[in-house]
mmCIF file of C-alpha atoms in Angstrom:
data_model
loop_
_atom_site.group_PDB
_atom_site.id
_atom_site.type_symbol
_atom_site.label_atom_id
_atom_site.label_comp_id
_atom_site.label_asym_id
_atom_site.label_seq_id
_atom_site.Cartn_x
_atom_site.Cartn_y
_atom_site.Cartn_z
ATOM 1 C CA MET A 1 74.436 102.780 147.434
ATOM 2 C CA THR A 2 76.544 101.144 150.156
ATOM 3 C CA PHE A 3 79.743 99.342 149.226
ATOM 4 C CA ALA A 4 81.864 96.899 151.136
ATOM 5 C CA PRO A 5 84.737 98.408 153.146
ATOM 6 C CA SER A 6 87.325 97.123 150.649
ATOM 7 C CA ALA A 7 85.450 98.339 147.566
ATOM 8 C CA GLY A 8 87.166 101.698 147.482
ATOM 9 C CA GLY A 9 90.556 100.174 146.784
ATOM 10 C CA ASP A 10 89.233 98.211 143.826
ATOM 11 C CA ILE A 11 87.645 101.324 142.358
ATOM 12 C CA ILE A 12 90.897 103.228 142.712
ATOM 13 C CA LEU A 13 92.814 100.416 141.014
ATOM 14 C CA ALA A 14 90.298 100.231 138.188
ATOM 15 C CA ALA A 15 90.536 103.962 137.702
ATOM 16 C CA ALA A 16 94.294 103.765 137.779
ATOM 17 C CA ASP A 17 94.263 101.032 135.128
ATOM 18 C CA ALA A 18 92.043 103.166 132.938
ATOM 19 C CA VAL A 19 94.376 106.136 133.287
ATOM 20 C CA GLY A 20 97.359 103.977 132.450
ATOM 21 C CA ILE A 21 95.815 102.390 129.379
ATOM 22 C CA GLY A 22 94.192 105.570 128.132
ATOM 23 C CA PRO A 23 97.239 106.930 126.270
ATOM 24 C CA LEU A 24 97.465 103.646 124.355
ATOM 25 C CA PHE A 25 93.834 103.491 123.178
ATOM 26 C CA GLY A 26 92.846 107.153 123.177
ATOM 27 C CA GLY A 27 94.174 110.662 122.910
ATOM 28 C CA GLY A 28 94.369 111.064 119.130
ATOM 29 C CA ALA A 29 94.933 114.283 117.209
ATOM 30 C CA GLY A 30 92.524 117.035 118.242
ATOM 31 C CA GLY A 31 91.445 115.084 121.305
ATOM 32 C CA ALA A 32 89.476 112.479 119.283
ATOM 33 C CA PRO A 33 90.363 108.859 120.098
ATOM 34 C CA PRO A 34 91.728 106.864 117.136
ATOM 35 C CA TRP A 35 89.949 103.764 118.490
ATOM 36 C CA GLY A 36 86.177 103.283 118.457
ATOM 37 C CA LEU A 37 83.062 103.212 116.312
ATOM 38 C CA TYR A 38 82.693 105.874 113.648
ATOM 39 C CA ARG A 39 80.171 106.852 111.001
ATOM 40 C CA GLN A 40 81.126 109.214 108.183
ATOM 41 C CA GLY A 41 84.287 110.181 110.074
ATOM 42 C CA ARG A 42 82.582 111.038 113.375
ATOM 43 C CA SER A 43 82.688 109.058 116.597
ATOM 44 C CA VAL A 44 79.275 107.729 117.640
ATOM 45 C CA VAL A 45 80.203 106.538 121.148
ATOM 46 C CA ALA A 46 80.690 109.166 123.868
ATOM 47 C CA CYS A 47 83.463 107.387 125.772
ATOM 48 C CA GLU A 48 86.562 108.539 127.614
ATOM 49 C CA SER A 49 88.752 105.670 126.467
ATOM 50 C CA VAL A 50 88.761 102.213 124.879
ATOM 51 C CA LEU A 51 90.073 99.491 127.167
ATOM 52 C CA GLY A 52 90.127 96.625 124.659
ATOM 53 C CA PHE A 53 89.641 95.600 121.056
ATOM 54 C CA ASP A 54 89.123 92.077 119.668
ATOM 55 C CA HIS A 55 88.786 90.924 116.083
ATOM 56 C CA LYS A 56 87.752 87.454 114.939
ATOM 57 C CA VAL A 57 87.224 86.019 111.452
ATOM 58 C CA ASP A 58 86.348 82.419 110.579
ATOM 59 C CA PHE A 59 86.348 80.475 107.332
ATOM 60 C CA ALA A 60 84.028 77.608 106.428
ATOM 61 C CA VAL A 61 85.329 74.706 104.364
ATOM 62 C CA SER A 62 82.806 72.458 102.625
ATOM 63 C CA ASP A 63 83.453 68.707 102.551
ATOM 64 C CA HIS A 64 81.697 65.750 100.987
ATOM 65 C CA PRO A 65 82.251 62.028 101.641
ATOM 66 C CA LEU A 66 83.985 59.719 99.182
ATOM 67 C CA GLU A 67 84.447 55.972 99.089
ATOM 68 C CA ARG A 68 85.999 54.023 101.968
ATOM 69 C CA GLY A 69 85.344 56.732 104.544
ATOM 70 C CA SER A 70 87.428 59.472 102.921
ATOM 71 C CA PHE A 71 86.389 63.082 102.369
ATOM 72 C CA GLU A 72 87.155 65.787 99.839
ATOM 73 C CA SER A 73 87.096 69.560 100.389
ATOM 74 C CA PHE A 74 85.801 71.607 97.486
ATOM 75 C CA ASN A 75 84.997 75.135 98.717
ATOM 76 C CA LYS A 76 86.094 77.733 101.275
ATOM 77 C CA VAL A 77 84.226 80.911 102.172
ATOM 78 C CA ALA A 78 84.813 83.670 104.723
ATOM 79 C CA ILE A 79 82.157 84.096 107.401
ATOM 80 C CA PRO A 80 81.322 87.713 108.406
ATOM 81 C CA PHE A 81 83.896 88.843 110.941
ATOM 82 C CA ASP A 82 83.291 90.009 114.512
ATOM 83 C CA VAL A 83 84.829 92.936 116.371
ATOM 84 C CA ARG A 84 84.495 93.617 120.091
ATOM 85 C CA LEU A 85 85.302 96.870 121.853
ATOM 86 C CA ILE A 86 85.313 97.822 125.534
ATOM 87 C CA PHE A 87 84.397 101.457 126.224
ATOM 88 C CA THR A 88 84.791 103.262 129.534
ATOM 89 C CA ALA A 89 83.459 106.445 131.089
ATOM 90 C CA GLY A 90 83.816 107.681 134.657
ATOM 91 C CA GLY A 91 84.485 110.655 136.848
ATOM 92 C CA THR A 92 80.942 112.051 136.875
ATOM 93 C CA GLU A 93 77.465 110.716 136.509
ATOM 94 C CA ALA A 94 76.937 112.848 133.400
ATOM 95 C CA ARG A 95 79.851 111.174 131.601
ATOM 96 C CA ARG A 96 78.585 107.697 132.409
ATOM 97 C CA ALA A 97 75.075 108.631 131.283
ATOM 98 C CA ALA A 98 76.445 110.043 128.018
ATOM 99 C CA LEU A 99 78.197 106.732 127.276
ATOM 100 C CA LEU A 100 75.048 104.681 127.886
ATOM 101 C CA ASN A 101 72.803 107.040 125.934
ATOM 102 C CA SER A 102 75.123 107.084 122.922
ATOM 103 C CA LEU A 103 75.156 103.284 122.820
ATOM 104 C CA ARG A 104 71.380 103.035 123.174
ATOM 105 C CA ARG A 105 70.899 105.343 120.179
ATOM 106 C CA ILE A 106 72.879 103.131 117.814
ATOM 107 C CA ALA A 107 72.320 99.649 119.271
ATOM 108 C CA GLY A 108 68.941 99.074 117.617
ATOM 109 C CA ASP A 109 69.386 100.823 114.266
ATOM 110 C CA LEU A 110 70.254 99.354 110.859
ATOM 111 C CA LEU A 111 73.081 101.722 109.976
ATOM 112 C CA LEU A 112 76.607 100.633 109.116
ATOM 113 C CA TYR A 113 79.597 101.799 111.141
ATOM 114 C CA ASP A 114 83.379 101.571 110.973
ATOM 115 C CA ALA A 115 85.421 99.969 113.735
ATOM 116 C CA VAL A 116 88.580 102.092 113.713
ATOM 117 C CA THR A 117 92.059 101.159 114.930
ATOM 118 C CA PRO A 118 95.303 102.989 114.159
ATOM 119 C CA GLU A 119 96.375 100.280 111.709
ATOM 120 C CA THR A 120 93.116 99.022 110.139
ATOM 121 C CA VAL A 121 89.530 100.140 109.643
ATOM 122 C CA TYR A 122 86.902 97.384 109.754
ATOM 123 C CA ARG A 123 84.054 98.724 107.657
ATOM 124 C CA ASP A 124 80.338 98.001 107.506
ATOM 125 C CA VAL A 125 79.677 96.650 110.987
ATOM 126 C CA ASN A 126 76.561 96.802 113.142
ATOM 127 C CA ILE A 127 76.042 96.271 116.867
ATOM 128 C CA VAL A 128 74.677 92.843 117.766
ATOM 129 C CA HIS A 129 75.360 92.785 121.522
ATOM 130 C CA LEU A 130 76.337 95.050 124.430
ATOM 131 C CA ASP A 131 76.668 94.425 128.147
ATOM 132 C CA TYR A 132 78.065 95.968 131.308
ATOM 133 C CA ARG A 133 78.161 94.953 134.962
ATOM 134 C CA ARG A 134 78.253 97.061 138.115
ATOM 135 C CA THR A 135 78.900 95.647 141.558
ATOM 136 C CA GLY A 136 80.073 96.881 144.918
ATOM 137 C CA GLN A 137 83.643 96.003 143.928
ATOM 138 C CA ALA A 138 83.681 97.371 140.368
ATOM 139 C CA GLY A 139 81.617 99.628 138.149
ATOM 140 C CA ALA A 140 80.436 102.191 140.690
ATOM 141 C CA GLY A 141 82.575 105.103 139.531
ATOM 142 C CA LEU A 142 84.061 103.661 136.322
ATOM 143 C CA LEU A 143 81.552 102.293 133.826
ATOM 144 C CA ILE A 144 82.916 99.563 131.523
ATOM 145 C CA VAL A 145 80.727 98.513 128.572
ATOM 146 C CA ALA A 146 81.492 95.680 126.117
ATOM 147 C CA VAL A 147 80.140 96.111 122.586
ATOM 148 C CA TRP A 148 80.070 93.332 119.981
ATOM 149 C CA CYS A 149 79.741 94.121 116.291
ATOM 150 C CA GLN A 150 79.347 91.969 113.196
ATOM 151 C CA GLU A 151 80.183 92.601 109.564
ATOM 152 C CA ILE A 152 77.164 93.309 107.341
ATOM 153 C CA ARG A 153 77.689 92.297 103.729
ATOM 154 C CA GLN A 154 75.707 94.177 101.130
ATOM 155 C CA THR A 155 74.593 92.554 97.881
ATOM 156 C CA SER A 156 72.671 93.994 94.955
ATOM 157 C CA PRO A 157 69.115 92.656 94.558
ATOM 158 C CA SER A 158 68.704 90.268 91.642
ATOM 159 C CA THR A 159 65.873 90.790 89.149
ATOM 160 C CA GLY A 160 66.276 87.541 87.247
ATOM 161 C CA GLY A 161 68.686 85.910 84.867
ATOM 162 C CA SER A 162 71.393 83.410 85.637
ATOM 163 C CA GLY A 163 71.967 84.880 89.109
ATOM 164 C CA SER A 164 68.400 84.309 90.323
ATOM 165 C CA SER A 165 66.931 81.244 91.986
ATOM 166 C CA THR A 166 63.229 80.430 91.737
ATOM 167 C CA ALA A 167 61.088 77.555 92.959
ATOM 168 C CA ALA A 168 59.874 76.807 89.424
ATOM 169 C CA PRO A 169 61.482 77.530 86.031
ATOM 170 C CA SER A 170 58.379 79.494 85.013
ATOM 171 C CA GLY A 171 59.109 82.030 87.755
ATOM 172 C CA ALA A 172 62.526 83.010 86.365
ATOM 173 C CA GLY A 173 62.830 86.306 84.564
ATOM 174 C CA GLN A 174 63.653 86.650 80.890
ATOM 175 C CA GLU A 175 67.349 86.636 80.075
ATOM 176 C CA ASN A 176 68.747 87.995 76.818
ATOM 177 C CA GLY A 177 72.062 86.305 76.204
ATOM 178 C CA GLY A 178 72.529 86.797 72.462
ATOM 179 C CA THR A 179 72.512 89.432 69.746
ATOM 180 C CA VAL A 180 69.123 90.547 68.424
ATOM 181 C CA GLN A 181 69.028 91.052 64.641
ATOM 182 C CA PRO A 182 67.244 94.231 63.448
ATOM 183 C CA VAL A 183 64.039 93.749 61.431
ATOM 184 C CA ASP A 184 62.803 96.103 58.693
ATOM 185 C CA PRO A 185 59.262 97.307 59.638
ATOM 186 C CA SER A 186 58.267 97.361 55.939
ATOM 187 C CA ALA A 187 58.710 93.576 55.818
ATOM 188 C CA THR A 188 55.874 93.032 58.275
ATOM 189 C CA GLY A 189 52.328 94.264 58.767
ATOM 190 C CA SER A 190 49.702 94.754 56.045
ATOM 191 C CA THR A 191 52.041 93.885 53.155
ATOM 192 C CA GLY A 192 52.046 90.235 54.186
ATOM 193 C CA GLY A 193 55.827 89.901 54.269
ATOM 194 C CA ALA A 194 57.755 87.155 56.004
ATOM 195 C CA GLY A 195 56.626 86.866 59.592
ATOM 196 C CA GLY A 196 53.937 89.533 59.150
ATOM 197 C CA VAL A 197 50.136 89.450 59.446
ATOM 198 C CA ASN A 198 48.129 89.833 56.222
ATOM 199 C CA ASP A 199 44.940 91.774 56.919
ATOM 200 C CA GLN A 200 43.435 90.329 53.668
ATOM 201 C CA SER A 201 44.090 86.752 54.690
ATOM 202 C CA PHE A 202 40.335 85.958 54.776
ATOM 203 C CA ALA A 203 40.141 86.640 51.055
ATOM 204 C CA ASN A 204 42.139 83.510 50.253
ATOM 205 C CA GLY A 205 39.461 80.926 49.527
ATOM 206 C CA GLY A 206 37.107 82.278 52.173
ATOM 207 C CA PHE A 207 35.574 85.601 53.108
ATOM 208 C CA SER A 208 36.017 88.151 50.325
ATOM 209 C CA PRO A 209 34.701 91.616 51.224
ATOM 210 C CA GLY A 210 32.926 92.956 48.158
ATOM 211 C CA GLY A 211 34.317 90.273 45.861
ATOM 212 C CA ALA A 212 32.414 88.382 43.241
ATOM 213 C CA GLY A 213 30.713 85.238 44.464
ATOM 214 C CA GLY A 214 31.312 86.105 48.100
ATOM 215 C CA PHE A 215 29.392 87.703 50.939
ATOM 216 C CA ASP A 216 28.701 91.382 50.411
ATOM 217 C CA PRO A 217 27.637 93.122 53.676
ATOM 218 C CA ASN A 218 25.986 95.954 51.699
ATOM 219 C CA ASN A 219 23.912 93.726 49.366
ATOM 220 C CA PRO A 220 20.465 92.710 50.705
ATOM 221 C CA GLY A 221 20.200 89.840 48.243
ATOM 222 C CA SER A 222 17.329 88.961 45.907
ATOM 223 C CA THR A 223 14.680 88.298 48.543
ATOM 224 C CA VAL A 224 12.502 91.203 49.598
ATOM 225 C CA GLY A 225 12.671 91.997 53.285
ATOM 226 C CA VAL A 226 16.169 90.630 53.961
ATOM 227 C CA PRO A 227 18.267 93.252 55.857
ATOM 228 C CA ALA A 228 21.512 94.483 54.354
ATOM 229 C CA GLY A 229 24.387 92.188 55.287
ATOM 230 C CA SER A 230 22.153 89.145 55.999
ATOM 231 C CA PHE A 231 22.215 85.930 54.065
ATOM 232 C CA ILE A 232 19.293 85.095 51.726
ATOM 233 C CA ASN A 233 16.667 82.903 53.341
ATOM 234 C CA ALA A 234 15.532 80.466 50.616
ATOM 235 C CA PRO A 235 12.637 77.988 51.124
ATOM 236 C CA ILE A 236 13.555 74.557 52.320
ATOM 237 C CA PRO A 237 12.790 72.008 49.524
ATOM 238 C CA ASP A 238 10.161 69.236 49.947
ATOM 239 C CA THR A 239 8.372 71.032 52.787
ATOM 240 C CA ALA A 240 5.090 72.080 51.022
ATOM 241 C CA ILE A 241 1.977 72.535 53.185
ATOM 242 C CA PRO A 242 -0.467 69.661 52.747
ATOM 243 C CA SER A 243 -3.574 70.676 50.802
ATOM 244 C CA GLY A 244 -7.184 69.766 51.440
ATOM 245 C CA PRO A 245 -9.391 70.232 54.465
ATOM 246 C CA GLY A 246 -9.825 66.560 55.035
ATOM 247 C CA GLY A 247 -13.142 64.982 55.791
ATOM 248 C CA GLY A 248 -14.428 67.380 58.449
ATOM 249 C CA GLY A 249 -15.496 70.244 56.193
ATOM 250 C CA ASN A 250 -14.380 72.930 58.645
ATOM 251 C CA VAL A 251 -10.778 71.808 59.172
ATOM 252 C CA ALA A 252 -8.192 74.430 58.266
ATOM 253 C CA GLN A 253 -5.843 73.803 55.411
ATOM 254 C CA GLY A 254 -2.920 71.661 56.407
ATOM 255 C CA GLU A 255 -4.661 70.117 59.442
ATOM 256 C CA ILE A 256 -5.797 66.573 59.710
ATOM 257 C CA ALA A 257 -9.572 66.049 59.537
ATOM 258 C CA LEU A 258 -11.156 63.997 62.327
ATOM 259 C CA GLU A 259 -14.171 61.874 61.385
ATOM 260 C CA PRO A 260 -17.278 62.361 63.650
ATOM 261 C CA ILE A 261 -17.810 59.673 66.263
ATOM 262 C CA ASP A 262 -21.353 58.310 66.524
ATOM 263 C CA VAL A 263 -22.321 57.856 70.187
ATOM 264 C CA PRO A 264 -25.637 55.963 70.790
ATOM 265 C CA ALA A 265 -28.224 57.872 72.804
ATOM 266 C CA GLY A 266 -28.490 57.087 76.445
ATOM 267 C CA GLN A 267 -24.878 56.162 76.847
#
């Protein structure tokens, strides 16, 4: 890579600025920087120092219009905050590569990290943006990367009840909001108690198994040939077979006799 003749001075100044600001943002106990992104107490960014840190939090206020052009505010909520860090690495190509590789490993995951400063720890953040720029005047020997993070708020999933919202009331889950009174099992069931099911309920004015005057499934009745459990098939009244062969002489009983038709010969 070929740089402009004046590029070397800018690189030296940038390196000098990094050396001067390093003791402020890095160099914690044991050599670990107190600034940066951490997970479970371990730094996840392989940087030499942190050049900058920004924190921003906004609040949204809800308004609604009133009469005569006036408004009224009725609610205020905090929007998830943002933190921005600037990491640097230089000196050797291996150090710059380590910084980029460490950021690539965590930039696309769904894990939660802590943005650490000496005074405050901003918990549960995730990377939403990173960028760096290298030109002939800056970035050749000292790599500067800006990382933006956003707070991730965790909520417990709702399974129904007053905290759930459904498109239709029938889709809401059952909610028990009162005290349930105990019920004695002996008061229900076959005894026919209050609220129970009487298994002999058909015997009341209807089906009586084995009772007098009712249907007995084991009694074939008084007609020969009726299977056990079937009702008795009695003859239908006023349906006697007509008697007499009629006028034909060879007409079966019950059929209508047809008189012979005389057809003249030759017709």
